[in-house]
Amino acid sequence: MTIVNLALQPGRLASARPSLAMLGAGIGTCVAYWLTSPGWEAAIIVGVTGCGLAATVAGVLVHRPGRPLLWVLLSAFQGLWLVAWLFWQRDILTTGAPPATSSPVNFLFLAGYPLLVAALLLMLIRREGRGAALLDWGIVAAALAGIAWAVLFHKYTTDESIPVLGRTVQIAYGLLDVAVLAAAIRVMVSPGRRPPAFLLLLAGSVALMQSDGVWNWSTQLGTYSPGHWADLGWVALPVLAGAAALHPSMTGLTSSLRERERRPWSQLGTVGVAALVPAGLAVYVRSVADDAWQALPVAALVGLLSLLIVARLVLQLRDQARLASRLELQNDRLREVDAMKDDFVASISHELRTPLTSIRGYLDLVREGESGDLTGDQERFLGIVDRNAERLLRVVGDLLFVARVDAGKLDLELAYLELSNVAAEAVEAARPHAAVKEVALRLSGDAPPAFLGDRARLSQVVDNLVSNALKFTPPGGSIQVRTFADEGSAVLEVSDTGIGISEQEQGRLFERFFRASAANEQATQGTGLGLTIVRAITDAHGGAISIQSEQGVGTTVRVELPLGSPRSTPRHEQAEAVLV
């Protein structure tokens, strides 16, 4: 999204107008600087620098950022350059040529660079809250300085046409440009949201680098003259900085990123690319070993770069160790909370079971006439109370069952049984409910060989699967229950023509208390424990369970139980089987 688009978001146009006006005026100024006759460049560049400074100060006064140091540094940077430009242009108007590289004016320009670098790094550190950002900047700066010295800077050491002080100034300009460029690169790969003020400042830094680089190179070649097209970056910098300060988003440049925005991969990628530089520079040093002015500075930068890379890796390992320790602590706390939750559920379930059993007992006495005859309405009302008490008792039983599984206390009372008989009993028990819902319930298949299993638990499996199928199969549908043998396993399949389950939710069906969205939409009764219990019992028998479903078509649940002893194929490590 472009800067203008961001500024034109609904409700932000009025507050962004000063920034847009500054940008528009800046574009016009750049065109005027390019087209104006010689002599007017001085007035334009001084004027635009002064306007940029005024806009920055105005932006701070209007928007009042909570942390204004960034904008104070930028204002000081522009103030130094405004004074420097005044003296620079005075010399041009007086002598017709820019000041010599050894002129004191250059020291005013040079003094501004550290302020700009400090502003960029301050924005970076406050956004990310990490000292590693400084190391990243140092690595990139050292790599760029090594390349720049090999390509350009070392030539000043042998250029006798420029005084020693002038050559030193040229090298200082280049090294400070490298520092600004490294900071801009590191800011560019910073994670998180990039508001318009952020992008404007970044664009201003890049514009400065463009002008400085061309000026430095063309000066060495003797081709630079006032009004050169390279000057446009110096004109654009105060415009972009002022526009950034006038934009409302300037208050958020030093805001810390949220945790989810802290993605280190782009930063580490930049550092990784910079880490490839030492090898190339080492080859360069070897090729120019006879020239100390070329070899020694680059060798020193290679050494510094290597140390910074090692320090960055150590810091990254330390951060990873801290993160791992924090995650382990959080996992321990989560395990404690989970254990407390299970204890709470088990305790509450026990406390509820006793009064519910008592309630149902006294209900039976009343309904049997122990306290006198009942009217028809009374009998009907007490029947509703009894059914709901029974339902609540089943929920409590499910909670206790899950608590026993979690505690590793699920016992199996094993005896030889036939799965087809267990399924037939469950189907017969569910037929009245199926008839009321007008759902066809059928039992088919072969009788698998007898095997060791817990009849009560396996009945619970079939009951839960058939009950689920009845809940989600509309009137006129059908449910098919099949039992058969398949490759050493007794297989139970329950298929329905119900509403089905979405593919996204199928992986969560066995989670405790999970209910599919369709169940919630239809307000279908249930606790979300049925399939959890089915899976626990199946695992305790050494079996496996799978589900195939398609929305609007139906669902098939397949349970495979080994025909051998459950102890021979244990899958539930906490289950204890007792043969009776």
Coordinates of N, CA, C and O in Angstrom, one line a residue, residues 190 224 253 374 387 401 504 580:
S190 N 13.0 -4.3 9.3 CA 12.4 -4.4 10.7 C 11.0 -5.0 10.5 O 10.3 -4.6 9.6
Y224 N 31.8 16.8 -10.8 CA 30.7 17.4 -10.0 C 30.7 18.9 -10.2 O 31.8 19.6 -10.2
L253 N 6.2 5.8 15.8 CA 7.5 5.3 15.3 C 8.3 4.6 16.4 O 9.1 3.8 16.1
L374 N -50.5 -40.3 43.2 CA -50.1 -39.2 42.4 C -51.2 -38.9 41.3 O -51.8 -39.9 40.8
R387 N -36.0 -38.0 34.4 CA -35.2 -38.1 33.2 C -34.0 -37.1 33.2 O -32.9 -37.5 32.8
F401 N -15.4 -40.8 34.5 CA -14.6 -41.7 33.6 C -13.4 -41.1 33.0 O -12.3 -41.6 33.0
Q504 N -12.2 -29.6 8.4 CA -11.4 -28.8 9.3 C -11.6 -29.3 10.8 O -10.7 -29.2 11.6
V580 N -11.2 -61.5 34.5 CA -12.1 -62.1 35.5 C -12.9 -63.2 34.8 O -13.1 -63.2 33.6

